Coordinates of C-alpha atoms in Angstrom, one line a residue:
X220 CA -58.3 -27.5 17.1
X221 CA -57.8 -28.2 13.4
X222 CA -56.3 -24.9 12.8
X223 CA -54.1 -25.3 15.5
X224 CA -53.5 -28.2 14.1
X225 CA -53.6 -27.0 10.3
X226 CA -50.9 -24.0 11.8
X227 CA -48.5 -26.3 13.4
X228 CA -48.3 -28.5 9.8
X229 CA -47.5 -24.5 8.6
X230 CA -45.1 -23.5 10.7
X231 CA -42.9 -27.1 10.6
X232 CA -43.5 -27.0 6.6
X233 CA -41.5 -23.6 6.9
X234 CA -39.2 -24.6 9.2
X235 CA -38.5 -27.8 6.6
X236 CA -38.6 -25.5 4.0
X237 CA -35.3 -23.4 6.0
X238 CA -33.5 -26.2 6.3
X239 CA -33.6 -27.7 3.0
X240 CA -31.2 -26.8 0.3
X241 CA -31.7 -23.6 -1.4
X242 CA -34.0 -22.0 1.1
X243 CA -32.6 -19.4 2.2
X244 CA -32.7 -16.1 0.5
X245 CA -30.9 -12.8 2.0
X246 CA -27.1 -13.3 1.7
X247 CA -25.1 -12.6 4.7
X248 CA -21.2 -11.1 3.8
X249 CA -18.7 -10.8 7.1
X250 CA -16.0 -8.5 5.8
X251 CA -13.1 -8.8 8.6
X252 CA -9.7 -5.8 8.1
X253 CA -8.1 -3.8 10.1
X254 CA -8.5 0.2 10.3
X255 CA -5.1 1.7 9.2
X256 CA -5.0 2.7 6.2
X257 CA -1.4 3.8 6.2
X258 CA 0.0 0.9 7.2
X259 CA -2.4 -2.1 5.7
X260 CA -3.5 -2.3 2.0
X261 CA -6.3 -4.3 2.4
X262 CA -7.1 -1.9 5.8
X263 CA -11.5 -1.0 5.9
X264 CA -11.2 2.2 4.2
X265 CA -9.5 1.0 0.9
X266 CA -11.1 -1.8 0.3
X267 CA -14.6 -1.8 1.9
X268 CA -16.2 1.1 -0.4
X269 CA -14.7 -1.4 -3.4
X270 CA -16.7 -4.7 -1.8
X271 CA -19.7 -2.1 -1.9
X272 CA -19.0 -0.6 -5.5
X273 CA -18.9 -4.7 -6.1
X274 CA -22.2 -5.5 -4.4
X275 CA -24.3 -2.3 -6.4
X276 CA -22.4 -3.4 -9.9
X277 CA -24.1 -6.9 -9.5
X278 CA -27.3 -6.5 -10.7
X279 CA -26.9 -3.9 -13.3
X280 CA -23.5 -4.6 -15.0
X281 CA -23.2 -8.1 -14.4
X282 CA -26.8 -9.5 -14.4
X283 CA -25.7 -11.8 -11.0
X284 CA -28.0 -12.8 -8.1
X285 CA -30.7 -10.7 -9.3
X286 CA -33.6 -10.6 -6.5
X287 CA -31.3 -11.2 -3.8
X288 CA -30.7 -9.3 -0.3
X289 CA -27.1 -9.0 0.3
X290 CA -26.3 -8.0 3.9
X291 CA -23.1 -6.5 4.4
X292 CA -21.3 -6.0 7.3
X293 CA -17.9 -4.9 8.0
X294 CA -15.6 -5.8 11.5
X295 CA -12.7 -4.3 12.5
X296 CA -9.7 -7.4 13.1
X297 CA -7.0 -4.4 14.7
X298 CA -6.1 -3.9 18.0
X299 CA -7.1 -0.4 19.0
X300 CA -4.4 -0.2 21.7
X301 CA -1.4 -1.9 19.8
X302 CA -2.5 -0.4 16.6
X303 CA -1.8 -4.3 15.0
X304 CA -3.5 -6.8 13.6
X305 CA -4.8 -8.8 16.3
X306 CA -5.4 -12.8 15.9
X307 CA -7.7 -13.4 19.4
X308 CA -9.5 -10.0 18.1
X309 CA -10.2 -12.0 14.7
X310 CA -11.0 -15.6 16.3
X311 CA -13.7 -13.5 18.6
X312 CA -15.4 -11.4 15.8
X313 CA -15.2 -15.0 13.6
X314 CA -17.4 -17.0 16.6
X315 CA -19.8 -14.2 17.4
X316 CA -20.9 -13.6 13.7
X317 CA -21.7 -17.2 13.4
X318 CA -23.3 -17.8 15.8
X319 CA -25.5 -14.5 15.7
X320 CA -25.5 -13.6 12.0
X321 CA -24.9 -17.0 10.4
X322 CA -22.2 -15.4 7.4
X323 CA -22.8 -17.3 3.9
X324 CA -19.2 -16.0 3.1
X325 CA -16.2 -14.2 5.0
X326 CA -14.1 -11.6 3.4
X327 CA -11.0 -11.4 5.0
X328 CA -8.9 -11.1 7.2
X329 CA -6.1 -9.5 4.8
X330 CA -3.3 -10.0 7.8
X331 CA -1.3 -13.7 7.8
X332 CA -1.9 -14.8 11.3
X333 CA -5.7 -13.4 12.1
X334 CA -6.1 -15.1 8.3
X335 CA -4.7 -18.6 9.5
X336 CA -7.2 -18.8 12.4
X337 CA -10.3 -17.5 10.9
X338 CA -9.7 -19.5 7.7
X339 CA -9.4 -22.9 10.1
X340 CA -12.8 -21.8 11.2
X341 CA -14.2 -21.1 7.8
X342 CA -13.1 -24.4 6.5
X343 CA -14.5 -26.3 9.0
X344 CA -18.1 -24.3 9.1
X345 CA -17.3 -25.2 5.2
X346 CA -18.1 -21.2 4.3
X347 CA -16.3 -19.5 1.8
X348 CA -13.3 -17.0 2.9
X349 CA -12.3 -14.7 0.2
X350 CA -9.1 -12.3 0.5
X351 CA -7.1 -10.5 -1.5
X352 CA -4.1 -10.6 1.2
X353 CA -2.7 -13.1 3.0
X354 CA 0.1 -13.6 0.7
X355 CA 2.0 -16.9 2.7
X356 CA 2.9 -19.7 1.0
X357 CA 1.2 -21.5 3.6
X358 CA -2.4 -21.2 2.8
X359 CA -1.4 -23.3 -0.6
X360 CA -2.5 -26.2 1.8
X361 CA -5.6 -27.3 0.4
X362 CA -6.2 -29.6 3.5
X363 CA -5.9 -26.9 6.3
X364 CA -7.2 -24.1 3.8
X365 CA -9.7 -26.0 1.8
X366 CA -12.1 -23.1 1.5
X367 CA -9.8 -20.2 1.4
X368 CA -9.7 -18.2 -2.0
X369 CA -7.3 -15.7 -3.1
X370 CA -8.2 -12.9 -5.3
X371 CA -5.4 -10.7 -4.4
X372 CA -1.3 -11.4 -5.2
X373 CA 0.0 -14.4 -3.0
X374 CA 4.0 -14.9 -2.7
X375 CA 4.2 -18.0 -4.4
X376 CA 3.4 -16.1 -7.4
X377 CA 5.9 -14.1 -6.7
X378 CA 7.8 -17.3 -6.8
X379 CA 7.3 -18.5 -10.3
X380 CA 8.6 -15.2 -11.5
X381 CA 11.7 -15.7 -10.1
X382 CA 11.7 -19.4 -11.2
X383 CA 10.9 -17.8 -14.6
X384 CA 14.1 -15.2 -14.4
X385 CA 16.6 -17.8 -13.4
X386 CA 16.0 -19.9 -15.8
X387 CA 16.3 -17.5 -18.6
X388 CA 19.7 -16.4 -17.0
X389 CA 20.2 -20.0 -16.7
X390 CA 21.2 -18.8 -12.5
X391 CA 20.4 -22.7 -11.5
X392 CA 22.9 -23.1 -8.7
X393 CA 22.9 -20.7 -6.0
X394 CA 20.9 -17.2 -4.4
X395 CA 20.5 -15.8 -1.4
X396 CA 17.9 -13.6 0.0
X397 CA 17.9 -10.8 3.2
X398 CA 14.5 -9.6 4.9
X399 CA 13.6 -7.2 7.4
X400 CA 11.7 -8.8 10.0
X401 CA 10.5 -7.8 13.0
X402 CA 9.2 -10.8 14.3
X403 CA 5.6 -9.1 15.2
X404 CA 2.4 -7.8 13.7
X405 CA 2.1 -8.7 9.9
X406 CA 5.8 -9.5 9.0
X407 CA 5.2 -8.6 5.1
X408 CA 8.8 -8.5 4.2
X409 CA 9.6 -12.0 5.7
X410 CA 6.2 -13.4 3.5
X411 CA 6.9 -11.6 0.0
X412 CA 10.2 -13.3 0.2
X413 CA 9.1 -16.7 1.1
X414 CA 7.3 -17.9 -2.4
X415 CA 10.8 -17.1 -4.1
X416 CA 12.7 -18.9 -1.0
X417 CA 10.3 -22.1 -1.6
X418 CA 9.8 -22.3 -5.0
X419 CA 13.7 -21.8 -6.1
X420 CA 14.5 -24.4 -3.2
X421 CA 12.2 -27.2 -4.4
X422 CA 11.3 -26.5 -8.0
X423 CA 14.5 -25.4 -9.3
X424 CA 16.8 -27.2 -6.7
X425 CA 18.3 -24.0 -6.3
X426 CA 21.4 -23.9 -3.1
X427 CA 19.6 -20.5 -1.6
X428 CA 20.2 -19.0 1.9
X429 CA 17.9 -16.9 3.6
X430 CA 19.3 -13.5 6.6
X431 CA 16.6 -11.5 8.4
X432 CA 17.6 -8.4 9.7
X433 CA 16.4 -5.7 12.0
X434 CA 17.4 -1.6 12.9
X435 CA 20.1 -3.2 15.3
X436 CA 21.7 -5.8 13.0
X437 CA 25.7 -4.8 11.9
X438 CA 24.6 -4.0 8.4
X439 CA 28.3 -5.3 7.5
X440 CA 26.9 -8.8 8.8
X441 CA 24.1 -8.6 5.9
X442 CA 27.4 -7.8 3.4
X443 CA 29.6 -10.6 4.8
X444 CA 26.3 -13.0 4.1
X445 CA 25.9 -11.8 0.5
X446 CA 29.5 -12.0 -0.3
X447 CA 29.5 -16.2 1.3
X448 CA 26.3 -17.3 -0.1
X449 CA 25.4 -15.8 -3.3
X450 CA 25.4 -13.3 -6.4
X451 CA 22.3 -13.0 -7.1
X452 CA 20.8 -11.4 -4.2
X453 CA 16.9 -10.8 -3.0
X454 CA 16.3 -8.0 -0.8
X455 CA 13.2 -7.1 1.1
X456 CA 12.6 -4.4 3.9
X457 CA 12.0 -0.6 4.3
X458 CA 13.6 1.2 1.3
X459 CA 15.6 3.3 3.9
X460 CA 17.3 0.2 5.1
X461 CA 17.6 -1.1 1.7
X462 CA 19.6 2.4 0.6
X463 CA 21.6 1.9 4.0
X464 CA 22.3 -2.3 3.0
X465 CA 23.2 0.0 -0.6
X466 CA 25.6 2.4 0.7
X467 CA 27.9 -0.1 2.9
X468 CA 27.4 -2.5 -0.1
X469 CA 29.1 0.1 -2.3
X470 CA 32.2 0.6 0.1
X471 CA 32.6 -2.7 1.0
X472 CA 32.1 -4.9 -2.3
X473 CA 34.7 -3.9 -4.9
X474 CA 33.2 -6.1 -7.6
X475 CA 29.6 -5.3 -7.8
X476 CA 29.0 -6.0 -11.6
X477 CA 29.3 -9.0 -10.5
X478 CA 25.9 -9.0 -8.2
X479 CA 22.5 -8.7 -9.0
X480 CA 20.8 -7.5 -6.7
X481 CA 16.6 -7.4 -6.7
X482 CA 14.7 -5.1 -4.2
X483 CA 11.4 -6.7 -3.7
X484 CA 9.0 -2.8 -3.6
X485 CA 5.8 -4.8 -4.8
X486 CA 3.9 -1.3 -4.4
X487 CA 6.5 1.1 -5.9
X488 CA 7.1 2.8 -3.1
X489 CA 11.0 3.3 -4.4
X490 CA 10.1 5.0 -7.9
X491 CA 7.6 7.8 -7.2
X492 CA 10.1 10.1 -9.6
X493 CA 11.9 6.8 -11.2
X494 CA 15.1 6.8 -9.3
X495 CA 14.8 4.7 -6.1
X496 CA 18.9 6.0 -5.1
X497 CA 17.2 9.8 -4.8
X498 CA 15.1 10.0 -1.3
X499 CA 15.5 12.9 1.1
X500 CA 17.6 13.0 4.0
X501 CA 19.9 10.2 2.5
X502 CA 23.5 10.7 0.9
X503 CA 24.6 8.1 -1.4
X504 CA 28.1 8.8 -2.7
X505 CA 27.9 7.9 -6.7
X506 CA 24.4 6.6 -6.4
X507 CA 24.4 5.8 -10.3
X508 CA 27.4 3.6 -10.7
X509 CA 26.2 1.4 -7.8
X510 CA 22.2 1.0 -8.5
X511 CA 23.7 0.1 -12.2
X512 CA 23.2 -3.6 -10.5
X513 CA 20.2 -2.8 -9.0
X514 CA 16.4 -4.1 -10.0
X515 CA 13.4 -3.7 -8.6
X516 CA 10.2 -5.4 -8.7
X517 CA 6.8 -4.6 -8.5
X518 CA 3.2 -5.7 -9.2
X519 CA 2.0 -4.8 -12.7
X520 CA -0.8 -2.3 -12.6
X521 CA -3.9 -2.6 -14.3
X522 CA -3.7 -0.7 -17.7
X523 CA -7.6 -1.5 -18.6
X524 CA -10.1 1.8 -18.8
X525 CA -12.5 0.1 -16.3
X526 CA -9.5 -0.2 -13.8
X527 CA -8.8 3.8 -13.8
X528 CA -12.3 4.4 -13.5
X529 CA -12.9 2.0 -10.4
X530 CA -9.7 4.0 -8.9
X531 CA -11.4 7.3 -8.9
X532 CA -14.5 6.1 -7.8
X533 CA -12.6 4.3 -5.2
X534 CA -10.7 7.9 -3.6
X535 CA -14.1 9.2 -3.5
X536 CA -15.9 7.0 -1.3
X537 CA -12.9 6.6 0.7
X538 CA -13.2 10.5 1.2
X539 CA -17.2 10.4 2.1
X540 CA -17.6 7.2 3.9
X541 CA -14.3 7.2 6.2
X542 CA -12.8 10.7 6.0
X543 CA -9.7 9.5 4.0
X544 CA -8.0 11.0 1.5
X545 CA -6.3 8.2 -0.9
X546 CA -3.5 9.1 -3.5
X547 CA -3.6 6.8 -6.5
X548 CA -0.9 4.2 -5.6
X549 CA -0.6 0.1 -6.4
X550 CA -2.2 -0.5 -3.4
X551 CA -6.0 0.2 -5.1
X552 CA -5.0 -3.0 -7.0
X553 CA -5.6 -4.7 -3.1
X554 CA -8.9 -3.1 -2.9
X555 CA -9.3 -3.9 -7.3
X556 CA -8.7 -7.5 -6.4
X557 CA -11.6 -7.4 -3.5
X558 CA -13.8 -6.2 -5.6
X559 CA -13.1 -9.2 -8.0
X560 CA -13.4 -11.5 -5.6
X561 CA -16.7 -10.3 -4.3
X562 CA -17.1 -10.8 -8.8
X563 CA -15.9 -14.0 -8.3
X564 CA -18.0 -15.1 -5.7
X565 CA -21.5 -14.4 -7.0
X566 CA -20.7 -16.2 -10.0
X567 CA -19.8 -19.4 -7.9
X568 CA -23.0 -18.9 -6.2
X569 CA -25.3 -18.1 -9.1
X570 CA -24.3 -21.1 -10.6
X571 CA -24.8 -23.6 -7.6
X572 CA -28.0 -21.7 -7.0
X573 CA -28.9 -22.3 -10.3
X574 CA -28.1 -25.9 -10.1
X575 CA -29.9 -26.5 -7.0
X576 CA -27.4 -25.8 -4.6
X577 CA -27.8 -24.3 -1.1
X578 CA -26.4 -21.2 -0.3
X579 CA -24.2 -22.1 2.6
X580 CA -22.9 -25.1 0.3
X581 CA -19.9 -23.6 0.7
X582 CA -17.4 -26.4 -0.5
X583 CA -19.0 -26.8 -3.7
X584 CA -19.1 -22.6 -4.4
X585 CA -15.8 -22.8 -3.0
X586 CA -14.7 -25.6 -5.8
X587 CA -16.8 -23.9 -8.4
X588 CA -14.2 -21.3 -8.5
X589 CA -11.3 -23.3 -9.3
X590 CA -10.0 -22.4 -12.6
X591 CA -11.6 -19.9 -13.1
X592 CA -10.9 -17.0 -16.0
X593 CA -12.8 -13.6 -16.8
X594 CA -12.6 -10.0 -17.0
X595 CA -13.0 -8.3 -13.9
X596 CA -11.8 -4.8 -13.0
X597 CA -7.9 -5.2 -12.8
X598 CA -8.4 -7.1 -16.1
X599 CA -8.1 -10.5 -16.6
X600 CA -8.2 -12.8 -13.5
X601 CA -7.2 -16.1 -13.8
X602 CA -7.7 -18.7 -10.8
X603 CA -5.3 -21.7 -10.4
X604 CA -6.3 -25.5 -9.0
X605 CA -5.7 -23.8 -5.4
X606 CA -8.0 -20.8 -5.7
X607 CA -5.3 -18.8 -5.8
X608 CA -4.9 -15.8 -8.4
X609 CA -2.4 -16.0 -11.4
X610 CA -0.5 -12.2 -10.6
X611 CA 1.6 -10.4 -13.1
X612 CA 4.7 -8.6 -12.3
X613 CA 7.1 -5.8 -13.4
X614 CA 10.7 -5.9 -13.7
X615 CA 12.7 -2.1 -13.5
X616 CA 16.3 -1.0 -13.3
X617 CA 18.5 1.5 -14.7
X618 CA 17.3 2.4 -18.5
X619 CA 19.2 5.5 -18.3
X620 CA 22.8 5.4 -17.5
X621 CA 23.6 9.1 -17.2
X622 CA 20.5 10.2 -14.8
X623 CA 19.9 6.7 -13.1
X624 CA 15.9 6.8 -13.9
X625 CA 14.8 3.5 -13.8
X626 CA 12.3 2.2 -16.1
X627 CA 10.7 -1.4 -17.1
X628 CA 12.4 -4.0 -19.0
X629 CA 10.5 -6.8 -18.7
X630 CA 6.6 -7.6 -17.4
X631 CA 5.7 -11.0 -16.0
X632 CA 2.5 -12.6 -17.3
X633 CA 1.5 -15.2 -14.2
X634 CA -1.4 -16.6 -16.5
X635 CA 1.2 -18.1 -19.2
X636 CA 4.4 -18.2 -16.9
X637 CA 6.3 -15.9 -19.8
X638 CA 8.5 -12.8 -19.2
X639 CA 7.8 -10.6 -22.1
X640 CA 10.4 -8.2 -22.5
X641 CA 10.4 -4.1 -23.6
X642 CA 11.3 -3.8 -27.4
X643 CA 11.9 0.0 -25.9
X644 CA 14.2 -0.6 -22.8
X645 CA 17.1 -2.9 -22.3
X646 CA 19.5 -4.0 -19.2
X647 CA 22.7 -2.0 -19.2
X648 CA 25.1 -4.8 -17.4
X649 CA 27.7 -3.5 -15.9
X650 CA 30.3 -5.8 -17.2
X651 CA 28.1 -6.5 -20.2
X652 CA 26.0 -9.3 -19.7
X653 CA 24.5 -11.0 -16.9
X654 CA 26.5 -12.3 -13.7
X655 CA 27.6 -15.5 -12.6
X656 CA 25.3 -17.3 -9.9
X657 CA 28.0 -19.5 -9.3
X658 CA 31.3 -17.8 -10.5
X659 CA 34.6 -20.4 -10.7
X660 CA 36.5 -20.6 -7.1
X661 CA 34.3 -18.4 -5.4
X662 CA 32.0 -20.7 -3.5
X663 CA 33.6 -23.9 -4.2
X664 CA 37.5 -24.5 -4.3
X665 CA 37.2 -28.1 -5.3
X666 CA 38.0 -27.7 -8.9
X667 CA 41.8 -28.0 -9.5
X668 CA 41.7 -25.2 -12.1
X669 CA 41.2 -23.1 -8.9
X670 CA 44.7 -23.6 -8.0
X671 CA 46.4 -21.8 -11.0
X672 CA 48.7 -24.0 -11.8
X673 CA 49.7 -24.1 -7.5
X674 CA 49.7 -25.9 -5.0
X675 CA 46.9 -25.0 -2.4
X676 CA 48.3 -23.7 0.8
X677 CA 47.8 -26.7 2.9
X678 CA 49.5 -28.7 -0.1
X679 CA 52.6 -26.0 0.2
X680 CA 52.7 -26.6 4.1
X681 CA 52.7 -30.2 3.0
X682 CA 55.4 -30.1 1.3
X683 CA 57.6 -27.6 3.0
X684 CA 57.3 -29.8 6.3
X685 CA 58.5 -32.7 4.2
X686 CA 61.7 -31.2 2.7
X687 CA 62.5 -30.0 6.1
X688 CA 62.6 -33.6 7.5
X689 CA 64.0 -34.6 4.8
X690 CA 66.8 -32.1 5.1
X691 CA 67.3 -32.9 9.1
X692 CA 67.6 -36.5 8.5
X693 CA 70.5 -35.9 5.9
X694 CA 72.2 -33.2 8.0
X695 CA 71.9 -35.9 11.1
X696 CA 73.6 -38.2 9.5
X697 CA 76.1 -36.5 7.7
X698 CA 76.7 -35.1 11.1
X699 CA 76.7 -38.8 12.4
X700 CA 78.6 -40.3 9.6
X701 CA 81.8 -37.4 10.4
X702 CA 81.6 -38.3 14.4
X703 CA 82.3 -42.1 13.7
X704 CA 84.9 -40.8 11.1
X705 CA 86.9 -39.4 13.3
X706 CA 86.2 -42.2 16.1
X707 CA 88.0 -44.5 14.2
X708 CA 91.3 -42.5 13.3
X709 CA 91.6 -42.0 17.1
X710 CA 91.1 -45.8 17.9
X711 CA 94.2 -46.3 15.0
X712 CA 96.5 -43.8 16.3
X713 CA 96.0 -45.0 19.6
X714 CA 96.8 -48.4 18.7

């Protein structure tokens, strides 16, 4: 009876012990991306041998959770049918794995809308949910998102560059921006473009206007648009619609040093050989002259040693543990920035571990890595007051005016919020220094320097009406004024 006894005080003294604070030992990690590779940069096999290479670098290179079990385990958020990121697919996966694995931390999903919904759930289960996609500007919301952290580039960054770039051209009045959008699956082009939309509309009280477009839009619609609203254009979509926006642009637009336009290629996909004008199967009449107004930007890749090593190691696990052969492109950065969030993690952990915290405390790990700075292996991450990551960027166009190769002129540091710019490479303005935003009597006729010295055209209408009333009241009664003349040397004779 008294062992009975003695084992019942045993087994409720363990089951205490579990559900105290900092019980719990083996660390459960849901890692939740979809399969294509080709289409998703955070897709299973780019960026799941990286969260591994991050779990085995723990212990030896970073001295972090030492005598810890980390469990991971990887789910699949794409529809196998529909080849797409699917949201009810994530919200699924998300339920079942806590209520039969009990996560300590999500990573991923990498895809806006599965994101939304699984981050609602992590936030209120209050567990950590670490991506390196999800770019929106909506997960800035701290209220909805409060647990969500983002180790990967998020558009709003993309944002302050452009705040950055207006404000040394002094462009403070007007912009316009045109995206390809589809209005299904992950709509990246519509999301790069919306930190710069945003953050030019309510920081720098910028007058912007936005066009989506599709394969069926009149591209001479998209022209029309640029020519009403703007001349510093942002462009966004499939580079073979951007080169067809380029080629009706040229034809139709007979003053186009006076544009600037961006192309948003945050991958590089454009300048594999440097000149973003030369792709097969596309004729561009005088591709030169025209891209002389063209820029293009891009994330800045990691230049560190550790960086280029983590790539090659990267290619080769793809190759053993999915069958997939990876060429070395801007996309490792996604998978370099999973890795450093998985980095970023079990420092936030170690420390409320170390402070008594519970594992599954996941508001206070979550807070803990708020402002955050250190060397991971893209190089230096910096974390802002809303977990998200500080992301630098690249600025190309045209260094060479006779063969059109593009080059970089200026690199965006997102940690300081400076544009340094090449003491090598320099913009070649068409008509010699930057354009207008807001050229004279273009967008606005109200100033009366417009006029040139003329009257506008309803002011001539005005006018011309006037004189001619003024001209058929004389004649009338001149006309008038003769008829009673003569009236009156009728009456006298005939008296």
């Amino acid at each position: 009876m008294g062992c009975r006894s003695a084992l019942g005080c045993c087994l409720f003294a363990a089951l205490s012990c579990c559900l105290l604070r900092g019980c719990r030992s083996n660390i459960t990690v849901a890692v939740m991306l979809p399969d294509d590779h080709q289409k998703y940069p955070w897709a299973l096999p780019r960026v799941f041998p990286a969260i591994l290479m991050a779990h085995e670098d723990l212990a030896g290179k970073h001295k972090l959770l030492l005598g810890r079990t980390i469990r991971i385990l990887n789910y699949s958020t794409e529809d196998p049918a529909a080849r797409t990121c699917a949201v009810s697919r994530a919200q699924v996966l998300a339920v079942d794995a806590k209520l039969y694995v009990r996560p300590d931390v999500f990573f991923g999903p990498g895809c806006v809308y599965p994101l939304a919904s699984v981050a609602r759930f992590a936030s209120h289960w209050k567990l950590p949910l670490i991506t390196a996609g999800g770019p929106a500007h909506g997960f800035d919301d701290r209220v909805e998102y409060r647990t969500i952290v983002r180790s990967g580039p998020t558009t709003t960054k993309m944002g302050d560059f452009a705040n950055a770039l207006h404000t040394h051209f002094n462009w403070t009045s007007r912009a316009a921006v045109v995206f390809y959008d589809l209005r299904q699956d992950d709509r990246p082009h519509y999301f790069l473009t919306e930190g710069i939309f945003f953050n030019l509309d309510r920081e720098m009280n910028v007058t912007i206007e936005a066009r989506p477009y599709t394969d069926e839009t009149d591209y001479k619609e998209l022209i029309a648009f640029m020519q009403e609203n703007g001349r510093i254009i942002y462009i966004c979509g499939p580079l073979r619609t951007f080169l067809s926006i380029m080629k009706l642009f040229q034809s139709e637009i007979h003053d186009p040093e006076n544009y600037a336009i961006f192309y948003l290629d945050v991958f590089a996909e454009s300048l594999t050989d440097g000149k973003p004008w030369q792709q097969p199967n596309f004729d561009l009449p005088n591709p030169i002259e025209v891209f002389k107004s063209v820029f293009v930007i891009t994330y800045h890749p990691p230049d560190n040693p550790e960086y280029r090593d983590f790539q090659r190691k990267l290619h080769t696990r793809a190759q053993r543990d999915f069958g997939v052969r990876l060429e070395p492109s801007l996309m490792d950065y996604i998978a370099g920035s999973f890795y450093d969030g998985f980095l970023l993690y079990a420092m936030a952990l170690e420390e409320t571990l170390a402070e008594g915290g519970a594992q599954n405390d996941g508001i206070n790990i979550t807070m803990r890595m708020q402002n955050r700075r250190f060397w991971g292996v893209t190089g230096l991450v910096t974390i802002d007051d809303k977990n998200a990551r500080n992301i630098d960027v690249d600025l190309w166009t045209m260094t060479n005016q006779e063969t059109g190769e593009f080059g970089v002129v200026a690199y965006f540091n997102g940690s300081t919020k400076e544009i340094i710019w090449s003491q090598t490479e320099k913009i070649h303005w068409p008509s010699g220094g930057p354009p207008l935003d807001n050229p004279p009597c273009v967008f606005s006729t109200d100033d009366p320097s417009c006029n040139d010295g003329q009257l506008p055209v309803l002011g001539i209408v005005a006018v011309g009406s006037g004189l001619a009333l003024i001209i058929f009241g004389i004649s009338s009664f001149l006309i008038y004024s003769s008829q009673f003349s003569e009236r009156c040397k009728v009456s006298k004779l005939a008296s």
